PDB file of C-alpha atoms in Angstrom:
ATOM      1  CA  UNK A   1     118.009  99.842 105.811  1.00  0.00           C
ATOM      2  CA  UNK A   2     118.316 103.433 106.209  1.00  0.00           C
ATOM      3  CA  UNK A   3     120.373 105.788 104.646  1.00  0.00           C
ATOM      4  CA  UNK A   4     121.190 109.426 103.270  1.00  0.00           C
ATOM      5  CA  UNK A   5     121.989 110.466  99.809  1.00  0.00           C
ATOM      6  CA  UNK A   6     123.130 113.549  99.038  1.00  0.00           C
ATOM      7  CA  UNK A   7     124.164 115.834  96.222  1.00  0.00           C
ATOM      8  CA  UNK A   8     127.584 115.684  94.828  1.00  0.00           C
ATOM      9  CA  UNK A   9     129.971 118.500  95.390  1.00  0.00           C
ATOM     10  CA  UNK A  10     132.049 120.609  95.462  1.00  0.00           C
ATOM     11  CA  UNK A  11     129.509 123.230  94.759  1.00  0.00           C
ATOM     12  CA  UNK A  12     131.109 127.091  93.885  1.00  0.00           C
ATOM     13  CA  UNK A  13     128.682 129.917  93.449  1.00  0.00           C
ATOM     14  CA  UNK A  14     129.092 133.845  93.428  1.00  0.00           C
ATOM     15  CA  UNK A  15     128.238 136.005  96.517  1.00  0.00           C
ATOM     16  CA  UNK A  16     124.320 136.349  96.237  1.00  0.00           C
ATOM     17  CA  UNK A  17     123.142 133.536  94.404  1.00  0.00           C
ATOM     18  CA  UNK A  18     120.562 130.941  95.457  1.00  0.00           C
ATOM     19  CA  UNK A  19     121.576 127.578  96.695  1.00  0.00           C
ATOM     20  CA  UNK A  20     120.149 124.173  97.168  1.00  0.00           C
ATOM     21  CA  UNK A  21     121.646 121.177  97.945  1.00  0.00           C
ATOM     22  CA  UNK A  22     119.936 118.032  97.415  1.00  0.00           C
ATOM     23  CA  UNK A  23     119.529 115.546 100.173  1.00  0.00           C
ATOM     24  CA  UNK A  24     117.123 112.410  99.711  1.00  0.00           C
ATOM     25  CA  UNK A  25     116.165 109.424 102.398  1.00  0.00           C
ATOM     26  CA  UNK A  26     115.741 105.845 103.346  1.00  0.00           C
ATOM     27  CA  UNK A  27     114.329 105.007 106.376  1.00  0.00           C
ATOM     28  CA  UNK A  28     110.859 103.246 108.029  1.00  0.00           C
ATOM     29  CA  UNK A  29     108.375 105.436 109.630  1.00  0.00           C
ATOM     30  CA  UNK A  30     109.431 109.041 110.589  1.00  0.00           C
ATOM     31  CA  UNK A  31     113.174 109.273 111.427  1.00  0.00           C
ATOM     32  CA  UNK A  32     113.907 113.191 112.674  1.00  0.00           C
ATOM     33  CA  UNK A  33     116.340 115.039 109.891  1.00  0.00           C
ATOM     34  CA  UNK A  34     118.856 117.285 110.196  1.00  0.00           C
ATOM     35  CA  UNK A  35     121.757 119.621 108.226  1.00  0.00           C
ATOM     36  CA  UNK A  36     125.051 120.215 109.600  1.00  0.00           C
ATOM     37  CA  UNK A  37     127.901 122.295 109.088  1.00  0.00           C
ATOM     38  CA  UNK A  38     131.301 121.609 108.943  1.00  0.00           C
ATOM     39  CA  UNK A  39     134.091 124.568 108.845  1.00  0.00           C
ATOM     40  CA  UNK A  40     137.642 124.533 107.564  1.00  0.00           C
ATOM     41  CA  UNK A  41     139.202 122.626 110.911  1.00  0.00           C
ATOM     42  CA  UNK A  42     136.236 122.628 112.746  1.00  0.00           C
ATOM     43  CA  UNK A  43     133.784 120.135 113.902  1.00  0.00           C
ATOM     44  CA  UNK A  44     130.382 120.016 113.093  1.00  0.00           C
ATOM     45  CA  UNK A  45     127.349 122.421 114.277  1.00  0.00           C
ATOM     46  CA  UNK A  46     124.279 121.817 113.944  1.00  0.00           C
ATOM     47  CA  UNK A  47     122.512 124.027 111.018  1.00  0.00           C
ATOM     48  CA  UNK A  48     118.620 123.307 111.023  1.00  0.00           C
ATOM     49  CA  UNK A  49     116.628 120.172 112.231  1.00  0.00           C
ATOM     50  CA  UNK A  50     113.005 119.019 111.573  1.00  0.00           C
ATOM     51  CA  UNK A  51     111.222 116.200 113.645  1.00  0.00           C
ATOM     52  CA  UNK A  52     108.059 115.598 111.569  1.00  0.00           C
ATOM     53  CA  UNK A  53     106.482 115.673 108.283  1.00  0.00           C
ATOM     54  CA  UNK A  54     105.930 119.172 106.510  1.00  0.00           C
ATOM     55  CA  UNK A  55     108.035 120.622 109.533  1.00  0.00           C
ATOM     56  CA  UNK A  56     110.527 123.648 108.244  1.00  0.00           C
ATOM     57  CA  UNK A  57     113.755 124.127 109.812  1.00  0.00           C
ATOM     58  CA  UNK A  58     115.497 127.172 109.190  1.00  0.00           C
ATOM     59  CA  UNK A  59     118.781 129.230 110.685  1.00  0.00           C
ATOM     60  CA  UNK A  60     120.624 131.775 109.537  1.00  0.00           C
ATOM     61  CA  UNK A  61     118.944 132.248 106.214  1.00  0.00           C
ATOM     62  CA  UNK A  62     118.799 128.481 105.432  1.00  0.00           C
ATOM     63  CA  UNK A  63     115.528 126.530 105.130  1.00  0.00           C
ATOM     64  CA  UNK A  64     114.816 122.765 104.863  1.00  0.00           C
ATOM     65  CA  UNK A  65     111.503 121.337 104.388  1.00  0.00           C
ATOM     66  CA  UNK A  66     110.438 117.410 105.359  1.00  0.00           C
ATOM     67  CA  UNK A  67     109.156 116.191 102.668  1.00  0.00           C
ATOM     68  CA  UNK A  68     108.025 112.898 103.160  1.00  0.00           C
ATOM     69  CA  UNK A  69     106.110 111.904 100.222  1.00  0.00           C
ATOM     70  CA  UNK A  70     109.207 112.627  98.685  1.00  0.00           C
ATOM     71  CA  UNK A  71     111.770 111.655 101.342  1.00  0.00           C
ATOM     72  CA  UNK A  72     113.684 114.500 100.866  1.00  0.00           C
ATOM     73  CA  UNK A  73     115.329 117.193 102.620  1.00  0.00           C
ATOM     74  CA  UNK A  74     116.499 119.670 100.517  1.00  0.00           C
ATOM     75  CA  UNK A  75     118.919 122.896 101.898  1.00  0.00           C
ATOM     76  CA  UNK A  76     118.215 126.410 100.717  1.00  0.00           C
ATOM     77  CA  UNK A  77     119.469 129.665 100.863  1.00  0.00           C
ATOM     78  CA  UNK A  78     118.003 133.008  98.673  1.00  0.00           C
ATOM     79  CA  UNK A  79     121.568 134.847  98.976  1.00  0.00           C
ATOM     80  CA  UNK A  80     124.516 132.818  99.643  1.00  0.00           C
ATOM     81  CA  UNK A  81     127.927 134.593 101.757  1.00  0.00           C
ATOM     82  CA  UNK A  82     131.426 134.325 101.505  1.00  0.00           C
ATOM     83  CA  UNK A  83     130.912 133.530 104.847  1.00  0.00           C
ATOM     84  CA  UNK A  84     128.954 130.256 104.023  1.00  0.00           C
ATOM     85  CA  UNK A  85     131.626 128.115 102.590  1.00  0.00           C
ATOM     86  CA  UNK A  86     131.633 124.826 104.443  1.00  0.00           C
ATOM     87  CA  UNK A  87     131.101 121.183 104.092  1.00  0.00           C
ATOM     88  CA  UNK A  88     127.288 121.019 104.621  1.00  0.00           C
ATOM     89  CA  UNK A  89     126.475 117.442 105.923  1.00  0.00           C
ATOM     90  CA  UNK A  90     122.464 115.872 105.689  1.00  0.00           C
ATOM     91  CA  UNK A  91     121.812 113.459 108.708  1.00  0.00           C
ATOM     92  CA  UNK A  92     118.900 110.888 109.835  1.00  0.00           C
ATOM     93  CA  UNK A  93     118.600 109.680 113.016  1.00  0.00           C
ATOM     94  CA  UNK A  94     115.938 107.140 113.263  1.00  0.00           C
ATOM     95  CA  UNK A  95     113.061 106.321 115.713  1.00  0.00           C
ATOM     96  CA  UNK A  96     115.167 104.799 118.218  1.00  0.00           C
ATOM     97  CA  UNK A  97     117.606 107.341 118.191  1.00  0.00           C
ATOM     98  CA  UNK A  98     119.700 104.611 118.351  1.00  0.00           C
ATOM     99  CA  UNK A  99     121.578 104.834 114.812  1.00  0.00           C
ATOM    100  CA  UNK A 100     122.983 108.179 112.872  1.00  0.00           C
ATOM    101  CA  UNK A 101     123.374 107.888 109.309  1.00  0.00           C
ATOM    102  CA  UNK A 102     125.578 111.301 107.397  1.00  0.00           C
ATOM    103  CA  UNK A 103     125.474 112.059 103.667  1.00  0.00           C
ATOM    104  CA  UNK A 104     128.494 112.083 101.976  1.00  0.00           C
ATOM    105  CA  UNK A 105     128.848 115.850 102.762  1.00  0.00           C
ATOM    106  CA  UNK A 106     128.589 118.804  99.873  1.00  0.00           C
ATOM    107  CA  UNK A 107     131.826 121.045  99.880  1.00  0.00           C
ATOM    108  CA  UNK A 108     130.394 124.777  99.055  1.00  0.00           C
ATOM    109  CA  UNK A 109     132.568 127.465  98.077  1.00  0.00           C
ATOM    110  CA  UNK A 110     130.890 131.359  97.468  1.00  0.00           C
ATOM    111  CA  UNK A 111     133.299 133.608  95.444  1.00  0.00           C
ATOM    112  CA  UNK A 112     133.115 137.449  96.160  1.00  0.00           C
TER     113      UNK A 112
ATOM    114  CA  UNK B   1     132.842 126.423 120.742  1.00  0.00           C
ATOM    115  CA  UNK B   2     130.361 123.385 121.270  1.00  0.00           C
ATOM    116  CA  UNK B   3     131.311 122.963 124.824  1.00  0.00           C
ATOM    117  CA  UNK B   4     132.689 119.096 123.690  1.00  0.00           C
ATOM    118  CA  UNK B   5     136.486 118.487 124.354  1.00  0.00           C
ATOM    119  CA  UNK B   6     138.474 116.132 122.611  1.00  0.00           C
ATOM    120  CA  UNK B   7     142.274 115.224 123.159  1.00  0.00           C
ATOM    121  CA  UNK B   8     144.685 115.019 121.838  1.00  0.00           C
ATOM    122  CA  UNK B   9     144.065 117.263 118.527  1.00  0.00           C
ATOM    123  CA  UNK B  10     146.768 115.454 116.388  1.00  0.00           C
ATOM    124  CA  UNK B  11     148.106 111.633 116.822  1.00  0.00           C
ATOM    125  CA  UNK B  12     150.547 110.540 114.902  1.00  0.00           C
ATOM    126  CA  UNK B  13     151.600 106.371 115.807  1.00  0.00           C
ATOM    127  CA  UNK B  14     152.922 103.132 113.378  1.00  0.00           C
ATOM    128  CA  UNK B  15     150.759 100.295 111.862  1.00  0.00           C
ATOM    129  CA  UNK B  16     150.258  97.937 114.959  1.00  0.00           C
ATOM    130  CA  UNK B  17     150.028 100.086 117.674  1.00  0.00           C
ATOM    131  CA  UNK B  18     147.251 101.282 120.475  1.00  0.00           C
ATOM    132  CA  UNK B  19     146.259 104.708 120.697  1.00  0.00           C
ATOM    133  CA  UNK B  20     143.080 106.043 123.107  1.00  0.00           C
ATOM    134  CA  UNK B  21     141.232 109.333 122.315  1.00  0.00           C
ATOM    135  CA  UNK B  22     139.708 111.095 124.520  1.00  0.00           C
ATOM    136  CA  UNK B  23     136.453 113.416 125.134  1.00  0.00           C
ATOM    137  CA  UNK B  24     134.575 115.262 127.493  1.00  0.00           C
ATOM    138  CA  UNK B  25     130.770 116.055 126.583  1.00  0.00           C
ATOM    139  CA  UNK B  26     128.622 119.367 127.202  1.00  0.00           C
ATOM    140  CA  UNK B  27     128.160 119.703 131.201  1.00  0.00           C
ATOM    141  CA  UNK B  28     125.256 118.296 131.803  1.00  0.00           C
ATOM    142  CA  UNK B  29     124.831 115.951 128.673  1.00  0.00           C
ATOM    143  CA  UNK B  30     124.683 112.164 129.359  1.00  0.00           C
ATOM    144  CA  UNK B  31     124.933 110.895 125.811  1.00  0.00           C
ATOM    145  CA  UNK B  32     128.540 110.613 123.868  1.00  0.00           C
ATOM    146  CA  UNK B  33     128.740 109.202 120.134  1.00  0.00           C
ATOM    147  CA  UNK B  34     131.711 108.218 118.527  1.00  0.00           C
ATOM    148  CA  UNK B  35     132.525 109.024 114.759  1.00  0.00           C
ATOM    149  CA  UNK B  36     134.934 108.471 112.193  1.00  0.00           C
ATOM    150  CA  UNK B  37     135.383 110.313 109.125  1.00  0.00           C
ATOM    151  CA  UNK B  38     137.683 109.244 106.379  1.00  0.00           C
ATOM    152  CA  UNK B  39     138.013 110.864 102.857  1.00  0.00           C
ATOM    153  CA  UNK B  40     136.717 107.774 101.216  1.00  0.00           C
ATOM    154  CA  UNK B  41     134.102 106.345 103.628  1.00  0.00           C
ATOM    155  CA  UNK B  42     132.558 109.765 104.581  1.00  0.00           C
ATOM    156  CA  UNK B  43     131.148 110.238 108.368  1.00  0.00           C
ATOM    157  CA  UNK B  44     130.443 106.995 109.638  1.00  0.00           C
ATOM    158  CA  UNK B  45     128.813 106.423 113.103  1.00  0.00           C
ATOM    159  CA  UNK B  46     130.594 103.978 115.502  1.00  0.00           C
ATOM    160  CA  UNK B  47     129.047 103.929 118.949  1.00  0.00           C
ATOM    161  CA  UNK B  48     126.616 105.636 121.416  1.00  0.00           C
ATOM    162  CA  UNK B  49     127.147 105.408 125.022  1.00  0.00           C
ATOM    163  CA  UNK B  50     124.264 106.481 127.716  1.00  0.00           C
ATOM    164  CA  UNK B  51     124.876 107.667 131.633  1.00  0.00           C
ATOM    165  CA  UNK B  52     127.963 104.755 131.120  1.00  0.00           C
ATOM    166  CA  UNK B  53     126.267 102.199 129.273  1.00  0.00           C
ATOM    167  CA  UNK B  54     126.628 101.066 125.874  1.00  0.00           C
ATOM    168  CA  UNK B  55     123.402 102.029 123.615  1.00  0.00           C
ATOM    169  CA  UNK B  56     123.840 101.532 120.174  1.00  0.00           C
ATOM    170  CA  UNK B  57     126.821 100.450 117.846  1.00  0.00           C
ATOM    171  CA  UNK B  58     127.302 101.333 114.313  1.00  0.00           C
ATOM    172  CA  UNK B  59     130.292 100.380 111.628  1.00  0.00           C
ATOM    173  CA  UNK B  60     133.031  99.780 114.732  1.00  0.00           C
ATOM    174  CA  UNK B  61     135.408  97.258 114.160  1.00  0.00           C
ATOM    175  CA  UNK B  62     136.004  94.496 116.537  1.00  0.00           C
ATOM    176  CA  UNK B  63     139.646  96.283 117.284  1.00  0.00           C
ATOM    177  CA  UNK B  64     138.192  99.197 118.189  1.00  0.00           C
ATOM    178  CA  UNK B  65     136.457  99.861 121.462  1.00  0.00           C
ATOM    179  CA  UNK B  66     134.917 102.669 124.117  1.00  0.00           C
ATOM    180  CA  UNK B  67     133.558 103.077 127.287  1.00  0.00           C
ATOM    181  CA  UNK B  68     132.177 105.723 129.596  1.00  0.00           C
ATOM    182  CA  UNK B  69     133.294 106.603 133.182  1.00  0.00           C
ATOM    183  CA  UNK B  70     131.018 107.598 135.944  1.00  0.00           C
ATOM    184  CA  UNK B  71     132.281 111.236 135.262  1.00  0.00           C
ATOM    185  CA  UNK B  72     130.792 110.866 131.803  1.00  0.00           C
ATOM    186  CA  UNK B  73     133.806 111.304 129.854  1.00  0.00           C
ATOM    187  CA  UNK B  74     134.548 108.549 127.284  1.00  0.00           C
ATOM    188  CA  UNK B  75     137.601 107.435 125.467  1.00  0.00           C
ATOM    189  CA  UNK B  76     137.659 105.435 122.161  1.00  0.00           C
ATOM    190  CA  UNK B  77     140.831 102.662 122.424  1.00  0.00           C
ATOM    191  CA  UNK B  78     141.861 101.704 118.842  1.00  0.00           C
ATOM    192  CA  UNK B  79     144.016  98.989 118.651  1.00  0.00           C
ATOM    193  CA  UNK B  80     146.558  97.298 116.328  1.00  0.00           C
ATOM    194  CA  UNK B  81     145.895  99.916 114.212  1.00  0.00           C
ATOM    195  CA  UNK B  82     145.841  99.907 110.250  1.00  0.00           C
ATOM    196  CA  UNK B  83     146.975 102.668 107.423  1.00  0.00           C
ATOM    197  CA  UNK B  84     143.095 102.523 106.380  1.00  0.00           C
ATOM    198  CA  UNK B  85     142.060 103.936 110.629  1.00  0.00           C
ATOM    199  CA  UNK B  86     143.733 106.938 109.449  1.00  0.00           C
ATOM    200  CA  UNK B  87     141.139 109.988 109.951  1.00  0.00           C
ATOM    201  CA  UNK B  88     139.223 112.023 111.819  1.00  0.00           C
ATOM    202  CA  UNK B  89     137.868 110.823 114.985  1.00  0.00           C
ATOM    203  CA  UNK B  90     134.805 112.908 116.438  1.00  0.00           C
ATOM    204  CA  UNK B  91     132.945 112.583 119.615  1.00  0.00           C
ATOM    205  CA  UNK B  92     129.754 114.278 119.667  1.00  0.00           C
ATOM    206  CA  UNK B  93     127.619 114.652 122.889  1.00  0.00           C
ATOM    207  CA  UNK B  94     123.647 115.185 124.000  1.00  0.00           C
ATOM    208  CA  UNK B  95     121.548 115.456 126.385  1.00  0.00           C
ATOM    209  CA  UNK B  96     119.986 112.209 127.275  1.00  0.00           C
ATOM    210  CA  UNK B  97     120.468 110.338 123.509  1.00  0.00           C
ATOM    211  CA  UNK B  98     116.925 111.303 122.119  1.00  0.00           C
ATOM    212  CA  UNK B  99     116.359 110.624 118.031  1.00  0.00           C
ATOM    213  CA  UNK B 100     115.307 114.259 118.396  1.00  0.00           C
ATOM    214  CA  UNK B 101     117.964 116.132 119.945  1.00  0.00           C
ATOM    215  CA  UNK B 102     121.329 117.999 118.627  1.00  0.00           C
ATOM    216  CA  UNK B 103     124.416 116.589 118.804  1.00  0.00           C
ATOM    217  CA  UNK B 104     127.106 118.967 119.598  1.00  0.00           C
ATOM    218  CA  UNK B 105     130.472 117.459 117.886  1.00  0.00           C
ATOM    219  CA  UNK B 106     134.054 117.918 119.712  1.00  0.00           C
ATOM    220  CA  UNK B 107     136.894 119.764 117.887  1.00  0.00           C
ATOM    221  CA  UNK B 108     138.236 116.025 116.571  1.00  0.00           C
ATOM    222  CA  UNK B 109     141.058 114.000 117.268  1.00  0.00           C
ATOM    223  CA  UNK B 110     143.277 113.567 113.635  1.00  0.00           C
ATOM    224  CA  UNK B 111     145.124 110.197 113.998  1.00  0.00           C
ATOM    225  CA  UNK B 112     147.514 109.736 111.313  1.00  0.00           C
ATOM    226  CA  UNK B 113     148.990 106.180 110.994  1.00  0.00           C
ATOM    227  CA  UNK B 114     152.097 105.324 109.208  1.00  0.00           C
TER     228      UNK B 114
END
């Protein structure tokens, strides 16, 4: 069936540095991918998105490529904020858009 | 603000009871989802309803139920309720349900059961 896997947090970095976040896939033929957000006592947002193969999302200085001969969707950043700590959540919705499948969420923190 | 209402923001009720949440999509969306999200299950997907009719159901439990009015609101009735339903119930809305399109999430409904 399909599902999302996706890295173990909590994640704490200093103001500046690079970040990825790790976010790998199950699923039959080409399910559409996206990142969320989650802020202290907030719902989610939608971050980034990508639809098809080799398709970049990006928002706010955040990238995400689909990488399907990997299934992966991996979440960048060159220069991380204070202003960036959230849960960050990986999502699949599949062909039907019929079924939604969330990673476990990754808990960033950025120190000043 | 995602445009998505949700009430009531805190719910607080004993082991056995009925409680219904409520939520108002985006004007103009026709899709709602339901989620819950629990500390030790994560964000789990529980049902999709389309212009009033049911469309696709995920982990819901057979207590558990939804439905969607004309007006396009939709409320999730959970019933004889358990310690483990404690969490955080979103609903999420979008436009017409597409595997494509953004779901904006409501503010969430925390239900605390004791």
């Amino acid at each position: 069936g399909n599902s999302v896997t996706q890295m173990e947090g909590p994640v704490t970095l200093s103001e500046e540095a690079f970040l990825t976040i790790n976010c790998t896939y199950t699923a039959t033929g080409y399910p559409s991918l996206f990142w969320y957000v989650q802020y202290p006592g907030e719902g989610l947002q939608l971050l980034l998105k990508a639809t098809k193969a080799d398709d970049k999302g990006s928002n706010k200085g955040f990238e995400a490529t689909y990488r399907k001969e990997t299934t992966s969707f991996h979440l960048e950043k060159g220069s991380v904020q204070v202003s960036d700590s959230a849960v960050y959540f990986c999502a699949l919705s599949d062909l039907t858009g019929n079924q939604f499948y969330f990673g476990t969420g990754t808990s960033l923190t950025v120190i000043p | 603000d995602s445009g998505v209402t949700q009430t009531p923001k805190h719910l607080i009720t004993a082991t056995g009871q009925r409680v219904t949440l409520r939520c108002s999509p985006r004007s103009g969306d026709l899709s709602v989802y339901w989620y819950q999200q629990s500390l030790d299950q994560g964000l789990q997907f529980l049902i999709q309803y389309y212009n009033g009719e049911e469309r696709a159901k995920g982990n819901i439990l057979e207590r558990f139920s939804a439905q969607q009015f004309p007006d396009l609101h939709s409320e999730l009735n959970l019933s004889s309720l358990e310690l483990g339903d404690s969490a955080l119930y979103f609903c999420a809305s979008s436009a017409r349900g597409g595997s494509q399109e953004t779901q904006y999430f409501g503010p969430g409904t925390r239900l605390l059961v004791l």
